[in-house]
PDB file of C-alpha atoms in Angstrom:
ATOM      1  CA  ARG O   1       5.540  -6.635  80.602  1.00 42.00           C
ATOM      2  CA  PHE O   2       3.442  -5.402  77.707  1.00 34.00           C
ATOM      3  CA  SER O   3       5.186  -2.990  75.304  1.00 40.00           C
ATOM      4  CA  PRO O   4       3.132  -1.488  72.411  1.00 39.00           C
ATOM      5  CA  GLU O   5       6.317  -0.631  70.490  1.00 41.00           C
ATOM      6  CA  ARG O   6       6.948  -4.354  69.981  1.00 36.00           C
ATOM      7  CA  TYR O   7       3.791  -4.621  67.858  1.00 33.00           C
ATOM      8  CA  VAL O   8       4.367  -1.571  65.614  1.00 36.00           C
ATOM      9  CA  MET O   9       5.083  -2.550  61.930  1.00 38.00           C
ATOM     10  CA  ASP O  10       8.605  -1.817  60.780  1.00 38.00           C
ATOM     11  CA  ASP O  11       8.185   0.352  57.643  1.00 41.00           C
ATOM     12  CA  SER O  12      11.768  -0.347  56.543  1.00 38.00           C
ATOM     13  CA  HIS O  13      10.719  -3.892  55.568  1.00 38.00           C
ATOM     14  CA  GLU O  14       7.533  -3.007  53.718  1.00 45.00           C
ATOM     15  CA  ASN O  15       9.131  -3.907  50.375  1.00 54.00           C
ATOM     16  CA  ALA O  16       9.219  -7.509  51.539  1.00 47.00           C
ATOM     17  CA  ASN O  17       5.420  -7.468  51.136  1.00 79.00           C
ATOM     18  CA  LEU O  18       5.534  -6.025  47.554  1.00 87.00           C
ATOM     19  CA  HIS O  19       5.803  -8.497  44.680  1.00 92.00           C
ATOM     20  CA  PHE O  20       5.506  -8.757  40.927  1.00 95.00           C
ATOM     21  CA  VAL O  21       3.047 -11.602  40.457  1.00 94.00           C
ATOM     22  CA  ASP O  22       2.079 -11.949  36.787  1.00 96.00           C
ATOM     23  CA  LEU O  23       3.557 -11.169  33.379  1.00 96.00           C
ATOM     24  CA  TYR O  24       1.527 -10.626  30.208  1.00 96.00           C
ATOM     25  CA  VAL O  25       3.021 -10.563  26.717  1.00 94.00           C
ATOM     26  CA  GLY O  26       0.637  -9.315  24.072  1.00 88.00           C
ATOM     27  CA  ASN O  27      -2.274  -9.671  26.531  1.00 85.00           C
ATOM     28  CA  MET O  28      -1.363 -13.342  27.063  1.00 92.00           C
ATOM     29  CA  LYS O  29      -0.617 -14.406  30.603  1.00 94.00           C
ATOM     30  CA  ILE O  30       2.736 -16.131  30.869  1.00 95.00           C
ATOM     31  CA  VAL O  31       2.706 -19.315  32.914  1.00 95.00           C
ATOM     32  CA  PRO O  32       6.099 -20.346  34.312  1.00 95.00           C
ATOM     33  CA  GLY O  33       7.582 -23.368  32.546  1.00 93.00           C
ATOM     34  CA  GLU O  34       5.269 -23.262  29.532  1.00 93.00           C
ATOM     35  CA  GLU O  35       6.492 -22.630  25.976  1.00 90.00           C
ATOM     36  CA  TYR O  36       5.291 -19.723  23.866  1.00 88.00           C
ATOM     37  CA  ASP O  37       6.251 -19.862  20.179  1.00 82.00           C
ATOM     38  CA  GLY O  38       8.793 -22.527  21.044  1.00 84.00           C
ATOM     39  CA  GLU O  39      10.377 -20.575  23.901  1.00 89.00           C
ATOM     40  CA  VAL O  40      10.048 -20.606  27.686  1.00 93.00           C
ATOM     41  CA  ILE O  41       9.789 -16.995  28.838  1.00 94.00           C
ATOM     42  CA  LEU O  42       9.556 -17.726  32.560  1.00 95.00           C
ATOM     43  CA  ASP O  43      11.185 -20.796  34.061  1.00 93.00           C
ATOM     44  CA  LYS O  44       9.916 -19.882  37.542  1.00 94.00           C
ATOM     45  CA  ALA O  45       7.408 -17.582  39.210  1.00 94.00           C
ATOM     46  CA  LEU O  46       7.783 -13.909  38.341  1.00 95.00           C
ATOM     47  CA  GLU O  47       8.371 -12.876  41.983  1.00 91.00           C
ATOM     48  CA  TYR O  48      11.480 -15.088  41.985  1.00 93.00           C
ATOM     49  CA  THR O  49      12.669 -13.909  38.584  1.00 93.00           C
ATOM     50  CA  GLY O  50      15.220 -11.139  38.347  1.00 92.00           C
ATOM     51  CA  SER O  51      15.364 -10.794  34.575  1.00 95.00           C
ATOM     52  CA  VAL O  52      13.048 -11.482  31.608  1.00 96.00           C
ATOM     53  CA  THR O  53      14.239 -11.856  28.020  1.00 95.00           C
ATOM     54  CA  LEU O  54      11.815 -11.140  25.155  1.00 94.00           C
ATOM     55  CA  ARG O  55      11.949 -11.102  21.374  1.00 92.00           C
ATOM     56  CA  HIS O  56      11.618  -7.877  19.417  1.00 90.00           C
ATOM     57  CA  ASP O  57       8.022  -8.796  18.440  1.00 90.00           C
ATOM     58  CA  GLN O  58       7.078  -9.274  22.104  1.00 90.00           C
ATOM     59  CA  SER O  59       7.401  -5.588  22.951  1.00 83.00           C
ATOM     60  CA  LEU O  60       3.856  -5.225  24.361  1.00 91.00           C
ATOM     61  CA  ILE O  61       4.079  -6.317  27.996  1.00 94.00           C
ATOM     62  CA  SER O  62       2.146  -5.905  31.210  1.00 96.00           C
ATOM     63  CA  VAL O  63       3.231  -6.608  34.762  1.00 96.00           C
ATOM     64  CA  GLU O  64       0.865  -7.116  37.685  1.00 95.00           C
ATOM     65  CA  PHE O  65       1.973  -6.557  41.241  1.00 93.00           C
ATOM     66  CA  SER O  66       0.468  -7.026  44.708  1.00 88.00           C
ATOM     67  CA  SER O  67       1.261  -6.392  48.305  1.00 80.00           C
ATOM     68  CA  LEU O  68       0.690  -8.739  51.212  1.00 73.00           C
ATOM     69  CA  ASP O  69      -0.127  -5.691  53.307  1.00 64.00           C
ATOM     70  CA  TYR O  70      -3.860  -5.218  52.693  1.00 56.00           C
ATOM     71  CA  LEU O  71      -3.859  -1.690  54.163  1.00 54.00           C
ATOM     72  CA  SER O  72      -0.966  -0.785  51.868  1.00 53.00           C
ATOM     73  CA  VAL O  73      -2.919  -1.881  48.854  1.00 53.00           C
ATOM     74  CA  LEU O  74      -5.945   0.173  49.792  1.00 56.00           C
ATOM     75  CA  ASP O  75      -4.358   3.359  51.060  1.00 66.00           C
ATOM     76  CA  ARG O  76      -0.898   3.671  49.631  1.00 76.00           C
ATOM     77  CA  THR O  77       0.026   5.122  46.237  1.00 83.00           C
ATOM     78  CA  PHE O  78       2.787   3.316  44.393  1.00 89.00           C
ATOM     79  CA  TYR O  79       5.158   4.791  41.854  1.00 92.00           C
ATOM     80  CA  TYR O  80       7.023   3.178  39.000  1.00 95.00           C
ATOM     81  CA  ARG O  81       9.374   3.968  36.200  1.00 94.00           C
ATOM     82  CA  MET O  82      10.888   1.932  33.394  1.00 94.00           C
ATOM     83  CA  GLU O  83      14.535   2.911  33.256  1.00 94.00           C
ATOM     84  CA  GLY O  84      15.616   2.885  29.645  1.00 92.00           C
ATOM     85  CA  LEU O  85      12.280   4.345  28.567  1.00 90.00           C
ATOM     86  CA  SER O  86      11.859   7.221  30.995  1.00 89.00           C
ATOM     87  CA  ASP O  87      13.352   8.449  34.241  1.00 88.00           C
ATOM     88  CA  GLU O  88      10.059  10.021  35.284  1.00 92.00           C
ATOM     89  CA  TRP O  89       8.148   8.508  38.198  1.00 93.00           C
ATOM     90  CA  ILE O  90       4.525   7.687  37.422  1.00 93.00           C
ATOM     91  CA  ALA O  91       1.864   7.218  40.062  1.00 92.00           C
ATOM     92  CA  VAL O  92      -0.174   4.014  39.861  1.00 90.00           C
ATOM     93  CA  ASP O  93      -3.956   4.334  40.009  1.00 83.00           C
ATOM     94  CA  LYS O  94      -5.154   2.762  43.254  1.00 78.00           C
ATOM     95  CA  ASN O  95      -7.836   0.880  41.334  1.00 79.00           C
ATOM     96  CA  PHE O  96      -5.327  -0.832  39.067  1.00 83.00           C
ATOM     97  CA  ARG O  97      -2.340  -2.996  39.802  1.00 88.00           C
ATOM     98  CA  ARG O  98      -1.143  -3.626  36.273  1.00 92.00           C
ATOM     99  CA  LEU O  99       1.675  -1.749  34.539  1.00 95.00           C
ATOM    100  CA  THR O 100       1.608  -1.814  30.722  1.00 94.00           C
ATOM    101  CA  PHE O 101       4.390  -0.895  28.307  1.00 94.00           C
ATOM    102  CA  THR O 102       4.139  -0.744  24.519  1.00 89.00           C
ATOM    103  CA  SER O 103       6.620  -0.562  21.678  1.00 81.00           C
ATOM    104  CA  MET O 104       9.689  -1.391  23.709  1.00 88.00           C
ATOM    105  CA  ARG O 105      12.614  -1.255  21.353  1.00 90.00           C
ATOM    106  CA  PRO O 106      15.496  -3.747  21.533  1.00 92.00           C
ATOM    107  CA  GLY O 107      17.633  -2.993  24.565  1.00 93.00           C
ATOM    108  CA  ARG O 108      17.872  -3.404  28.319  1.00 95.00           C
ATOM    109  CA  TYR O 109      15.331  -1.963  30.775  1.00 96.00           C
ATOM    110  CA  ARG O 110      14.747  -1.946  34.503  1.00 96.00           C
ATOM    111  CA  LEU O 111      11.281  -1.673  35.989  1.00 96.00           C
ATOM    112  CA  VAL O 112      11.310  -0.114  39.450  1.00 95.00           C
ATOM    113  CA  LEU O 113       8.204  -0.085  41.683  1.00 94.00           C
ATOM    114  CA  THR O 114       8.277   1.705  45.010  1.00 91.00           C
ATOM    115  CA  PRO O 115       5.916   3.201  47.608  1.00 86.00           C
ATOM    116  CA  ASP O 116       8.330   6.111  48.053  1.00 79.00           C
ATOM    117  CA  MET O 117       9.831   8.048  45.143  1.00 77.00           C
ATOM    118  CA  SER O 118      12.466   9.564  47.407  1.00 76.00           C
ATOM    119  CA  ASP O 119      13.776   6.114  48.271  1.00 76.00           C
ATOM    120  CA  PRO O 120      13.689   3.798  45.225  1.00 70.00           C
ATOM    121  CA  ASP O 121      15.684   1.177  47.127  1.00 76.00           C
ATOM    122  CA  ASP O 122      12.617   0.679  49.302  1.00 79.00           C
ATOM    123  CA  GLY O 123      10.822  -0.845  46.307  1.00 88.00           C
ATOM    124  CA  ILE O 124      11.319  -3.806  43.983  1.00 93.00           C
ATOM    125  CA  SER O 125      12.751  -4.074  40.498  1.00 94.00           C
ATOM    126  CA  LEU O 126      12.640  -6.352  37.458  1.00 96.00           C
ATOM    127  CA  ASN O 127      15.057  -6.335  34.530  1.00 97.00           C
ATOM    128  CA  PHE O 128      13.940  -6.750  30.927  1.00 96.00           C
ATOM    129  CA  ARG O 129      15.964  -7.472  27.835  1.00 95.00           C
ATOM    130  CA  VAL O 130      14.329  -7.088  24.424  1.00 94.00           C
ATOM    131  CA  LEU O 131      16.370  -8.880  21.782  1.00 93.00           C
ATOM    132  CA  PRO O 132      16.882  -7.243  18.392  1.00 91.00           C
ATOM    133  CA  PRO O 133      15.569  -8.918  15.211  1.00 90.00           C
ATOM    134  CA  TRP O 134      18.023 -11.201  13.440  1.00 88.00           C
ATOM    135  CA  TRP O 135      18.812  -8.518  10.857  1.00 87.00           C
ATOM    136  CA  ALA O 136      19.886  -6.127  13.654  1.00 82.00           C
ATOM    137  CA  THR O 137      21.999  -8.555  15.698  1.00 85.00           C
ATOM    138  CA  TRP O 138      25.741  -8.117  16.042  1.00 86.00           C
ATOM    139  CA  TRP O 139      26.502 -10.976  13.696  1.00 89.00           C
ATOM    140  CA  ALA O 140      24.108  -9.546  11.095  1.00 90.00           C
ATOM    141  CA  LEU O 141      25.801  -6.139  11.429  1.00 90.00           C
ATOM    142  CA  LEU O 142      29.149  -7.921  11.075  1.00 93.00           C
ATOM    143  CA  ALA O 143      27.863  -9.601   7.909  1.00 93.00           C
ATOM    144  CA  TYR O 144      26.717  -6.219   6.579  1.00 92.00           C
ATOM    145  CA  MET O 145      30.142  -4.811   7.332  1.00 94.00           C
ATOM    146  CA  LEU O 146      31.843  -7.700   5.556  1.00 95.00           C
ATOM    147  CA  VAL O 147      29.569  -7.274   2.544  1.00 95.00           C
ATOM    148  CA  LEU O 148      30.290  -3.538   2.538  1.00 94.00           C
ATOM    149  CA  VAL O 149      34.044  -4.121   2.761  1.00 95.00           C
ATOM    150  CA  LEU O 150      33.869  -6.799   0.054  1.00 95.00           C
ATOM    151  CA  SER O 151      31.799  -4.520  -2.180  1.00 95.00           C
ATOM    152  CA  ALA O 152      34.268  -1.687  -1.657  1.00 95.00           C
ATOM    153  CA  TYR O 153      37.151  -4.043  -2.474  1.00 95.00           C
ATOM    154  CA  VAL O 154      35.432  -5.301  -5.634  1.00 95.00           C
ATOM    155  CA  ALA O 155      34.624  -1.729  -6.693  1.00 95.00           C
ATOM    156  CA  TRP O 156      38.221  -0.681  -6.037  1.00 95.00           C
ATOM    157  CA  THR O 157      39.518  -3.683  -7.990  1.00 95.00           C
ATOM    158  CA  VAL O 158      37.264  -2.915 -10.953  1.00 95.00           C
ATOM    159  CA  MET O 159      38.247   0.760 -10.913  1.00 95.00           C
ATOM    160  CA  ALA O 160      41.936  -0.133 -10.611  1.00 94.00           C
ATOM    161  CA  ARG O 161      41.641  -2.573 -13.518  1.00 94.00           C
ATOM    162  CA  ARG O 162      39.873   0.028 -15.644  1.00 94.00           C
ATOM    163  CA  GLU O 163      42.524   2.585 -14.772  1.00 94.00           C
ATOM    164  CA  MET O 164      45.242   0.093 -15.706  1.00 94.00           C
ATOM    165  CA  GLU O 165      43.534  -0.632 -19.024  1.00 94.00           C
ATOM    166  CA  ARG O 166      43.149   3.090 -19.636  1.00 93.00           C
ATOM    167  CA  GLN O 167      46.849   3.616 -18.952  1.00 93.00           C
ATOM    168  CA  LYS O 168      47.743   0.758 -21.309  1.00 93.00           C
ATOM    169  CA  GLN O 169      45.503   2.220 -23.993  1.00 93.00           C
ATOM    170  CA  LEU O 170      47.031   5.634 -23.436  1.00 93.00           C
ATOM    171  CA  GLU O 171      50.539   4.194 -23.720  1.00 93.00           C
ATOM    172  CA  HIS O 172      49.505   2.318 -26.861  1.00 92.00           C
ATOM    173  CA  ASP O 173      48.056   5.481 -28.398  1.00 93.00           C
ATOM    174  CA  MET O 174      51.184   7.437 -27.515  1.00 92.00           C
ATOM    175  CA  MET O 175      53.354   4.716 -29.036  1.00 93.00           C
ATOM    176  CA  GLN O 176      51.235   4.711 -32.185  1.00 91.00           C
ATOM    177  CA  GLU O 177      51.409   8.463 -32.341  1.00 91.00           C
ATOM    178  CA  ARG O 178      55.178   8.367 -31.866  1.00 91.00           C
ATOM    179  CA  ARG O 179      55.506   5.676 -34.537  1.00 89.00           C
ATOM    180  CA  HIS O 180      53.342   7.709 -36.884  1.00 86.00           C
ATOM    181  CA  TYR O 181      55.484  10.746 -36.198  1.00 87.00           C
ATOM    182  CA  VAL O 182      58.658   8.790 -36.967  1.00 87.00           C
ATOM    183  CA  ASP O 183      57.121   7.415 -40.183  1.00 79.00           C
ATOM    184  CA  GLU O 184      56.040  10.920 -41.107  1.00 81.00           C
ATOM    185  CA  MET O 185      59.551  12.224 -40.554  1.00 85.00           C
ATOM    186  CA  LYS O 186      61.009   9.393 -42.645  1.00 78.00           C
ATOM    187  CA  MET O 187      58.567  10.060 -45.456  1.00 77.00           C
ATOM    188  CA  GLN O 188      59.281  13.771 -45.239  1.00 79.00           C
ATOM    189  CA  PHE O 189      62.982  12.992 -45.462  1.00 79.00           C
ATOM    190  CA  PHE O 190      62.524  10.757 -48.524  1.00 73.00           C
ATOM    191  CA  THR O 191      60.324  13.410 -50.110  1.00 76.00           C
ATOM    192  CA  ASN O 192      62.936  16.083 -49.584  1.00 79.00           C
ATOM    193  CA  VAL O 193      65.661  13.797 -50.933  1.00 76.00           C
ATOM    194  CA  SER O 194      63.470  12.893 -53.915  1.00 75.00           C
ATOM    195  CA  HIS O 195      62.994  16.553 -54.728  1.00 73.00           C
ATOM    196  CA  ASP O 196      66.733  17.028 -54.464  1.00 75.00           C
ATOM    197  CA  PHE O 197      67.275  14.103 -56.867  1.00 74.00           C
ATOM    198  CA  ARG O 198      64.553  15.092 -59.297  1.00 74.00           C
ATOM    199  CA  THR O 199      65.991  18.455 -60.243  1.00 77.00           C
ATOM    200  CA  PRO O 200      69.467  17.222 -61.214  1.00 80.00           C
ATOM    201  CA  LEU O 201      67.982  14.176 -62.974  1.00 75.00           C
ATOM    202  CA  THR O 202      65.768  16.475 -65.007  1.00 80.00           C
ATOM    203  CA  LEU O 203      68.791  18.603 -65.822  1.00 74.00           C
ATOM    204  CA  ILE O 204      70.644  15.467 -66.998  1.00 78.00           C
ATOM    205  CA  LEU O 205      67.810  13.916 -69.012  1.00 77.00           C
ATOM    206  CA  THR O 206      66.629  17.056 -70.793  1.00 81.00           C
ATOM    207  CA  PRO O 207      69.870  17.883 -72.652  1.00 81.00           C
ATOM    208  CA  LEU O 208      70.625  14.176 -73.164  1.00 75.00           C
ATOM    209  CA  GLU O 209      67.281  13.563 -74.832  1.00 76.00           C
ATOM    210  CA  GLU O 210      67.682  16.753 -76.918  1.00 78.00           C
ATOM    211  CA  ARG O 211      71.105  15.571 -78.085  1.00 78.00           C
ATOM    212  CA  MET O 212      69.797  12.091 -78.891  1.00 78.00           C
ATOM    213  CA  ALA O 213      66.874  13.642 -80.779  1.00 81.00           C
ATOM    214  CA  GLN O 214      69.293  15.745 -82.838  1.00 81.00           C
ATOM    215  CA  ASN O 215      71.610  12.766 -83.448  1.00 82.00           C
ATOM    216  CA  PRO O 216      69.533   9.605 -83.890  1.00 78.00           C
ATOM    217  CA  GLU O 217      72.688   7.516 -84.176  1.00 77.00           C
ATOM    218  CA  LEU O 218      73.327   8.215 -80.443  1.00 72.00           C
ATOM    219  CA  LYS O 219      70.399   5.955 -79.567  1.00 70.00           C
ATOM    220  CA  ASP O 220      72.471   3.041 -80.709  1.00 71.00           C
ATOM    221  CA  ASP O 221      75.444   4.205 -78.725  1.00 76.00           C
ATOM    222  CA  LEU O 222      75.850   1.917 -75.711  1.00 77.00           C
ATOM    223  CA  LEU O 223      77.116   4.660 -73.384  1.00 79.00           C
ATOM    224  CA  PHE O 224      74.352   7.138 -74.183  1.00 76.00           C
ATOM    225  CA  SER O 225      71.596   4.528 -74.097  1.00 78.00           C
ATOM    226  CA  THR O 226      72.846   3.219 -70.710  1.00 83.00           C
ATOM    227  CA  ILE O 227      72.966   6.728 -69.262  1.00 80.00           C
ATOM    228  CA  HIS O 228      69.499   7.535 -70.581  1.00 79.00           C
ATOM    229  CA  ARG O 229      67.922   4.268 -69.417  1.00 80.00           C
ATOM    230  CA  ASN O 230      69.295   4.489 -65.881  1.00 83.00           C
ATOM    231  CA  ALA O 231      68.561   8.188 -65.512  1.00 81.00           C
ATOM    232  CA  ARG O 232      64.971   7.605 -66.668  1.00 82.00           C
ATOM    233  CA  ARG O 233      64.566   4.677 -64.255  1.00 84.00           C
ATOM    234  CA  LEU O 234      65.899   6.741 -61.369  1.00 81.00           C
ATOM    235  CA  LEU O 235      63.551   9.598 -62.263  1.00 79.00           C
ATOM    236  CA  ASN O 236      60.599   7.188 -62.320  1.00 84.00           C
ATOM    237  CA  LEU O 237      61.538   5.925 -58.836  1.00 80.00           C
ATOM    238  CA  VAL O 238      61.712   9.496 -57.582  1.00 79.00           C
ATOM    239  CA  ASN O 239      58.294  10.220 -59.094  1.00 80.00           C
ATOM    240  CA  GLU O 240      56.846   7.118 -57.407  1.00 79.00           C
ATOM    241  CA  VAL O 241      58.107   8.323 -54.006  1.00 76.00           C
ATOM    242  CA  LEU O 242      56.554  11.732 -54.607  1.00 76.00           C
ATOM    243  CA  ASP O 243      53.260  10.146 -55.746  1.00 78.00           C
ATOM    244  CA  LEU O 244      53.212   8.014 -52.608  1.00 75.00           C
ATOM    245  CA  ARG O 245      53.656  11.137 -50.529  1.00 72.00           C
ATOM    246  CA  LYS O 246      50.783  12.832 -52.360  1.00 75.00           C
ATOM    247  CA  MET O 247      48.559   9.812 -51.783  1.00 77.00           C
ATOM    248  CA  GLU O 248      49.232   9.875 -48.012  1.00 71.00           C
ATOM    249  CA  MET O 249      48.633  13.598 -47.817  1.00 70.00           C
ATOM    250  CA  TYR O 250      45.628  13.987 -50.139  1.00 69.00           C
ATOM    251  CA  GLY O 251      44.265  10.485 -50.588  1.00 60.00           C
ATOM    252  CA  THR O 252      44.979  10.415 -54.356  1.00 51.00           C
ATOM    253  CA  GLU O 253      45.461   7.175 -56.216  1.00 49.00           C
ATOM    254  CA  LEU O 254      48.995   6.052 -56.872  1.00 46.00           C
ATOM    255  CA  SER O 255      50.019   5.380 -60.440  1.00 48.00           C
ATOM    256  CA  LEU O 256      53.338   3.561 -60.565  1.00 46.00           C
ATOM    257  CA  GLY O 257      55.595   4.398 -63.434  1.00 45.00           C
ATOM    258  CA  THR O 258      57.205   1.763 -65.591  1.00 42.00           C
TER     259      THR O 258
END
């Protein structure tokens, strides 16, 4: 018995008649199995390919599609979107069956083509992966990180070494300053003692020399001559200490007594 319903097309399987047929990279048609710049982009026909991997300089691509349903091609409007670029559905001009995408940055994308925007699963899809340039790959970023860490370590080491040298210089300067202070205190002490010795020595020598001048015979006296000679020598030593102190304080020349 004839039943018209048996010959009505099942719309739920219309996507079986929709196919991606050709891929163009930089306006060059990609033939499955052929090498382009030393690489095989498609190892089988595009309609049997689920994913395409491209270099970063192959970001200009075009995809052609067709439908085995002739009436669908003529009358039906198709919609597409490239997930990863835009979530907006774009209607395809009925006179064209090529989808073109430019300046695709490194990343993962999914091209979806459907006759019904409300039901994307009724269409077909194709995944794309655009590889980053070598200087933006994970191992290049790792190298940059290592260089950055190494540079930071070297900078820290240099700064630490400079700080250590600065501390050593500071300690050296403090030690020199302390030593100078101690020497200054010693010299001040000897100066004070010299002043204390000079006054009584002057008081001893003055009357002794007056007495010896009044009594010339005392110059030949062993006791008086010994006292005079040693007192004069001690006074000369005291004067030398005081002259040394003056030279350190005022930069005067030292004249040693005899």
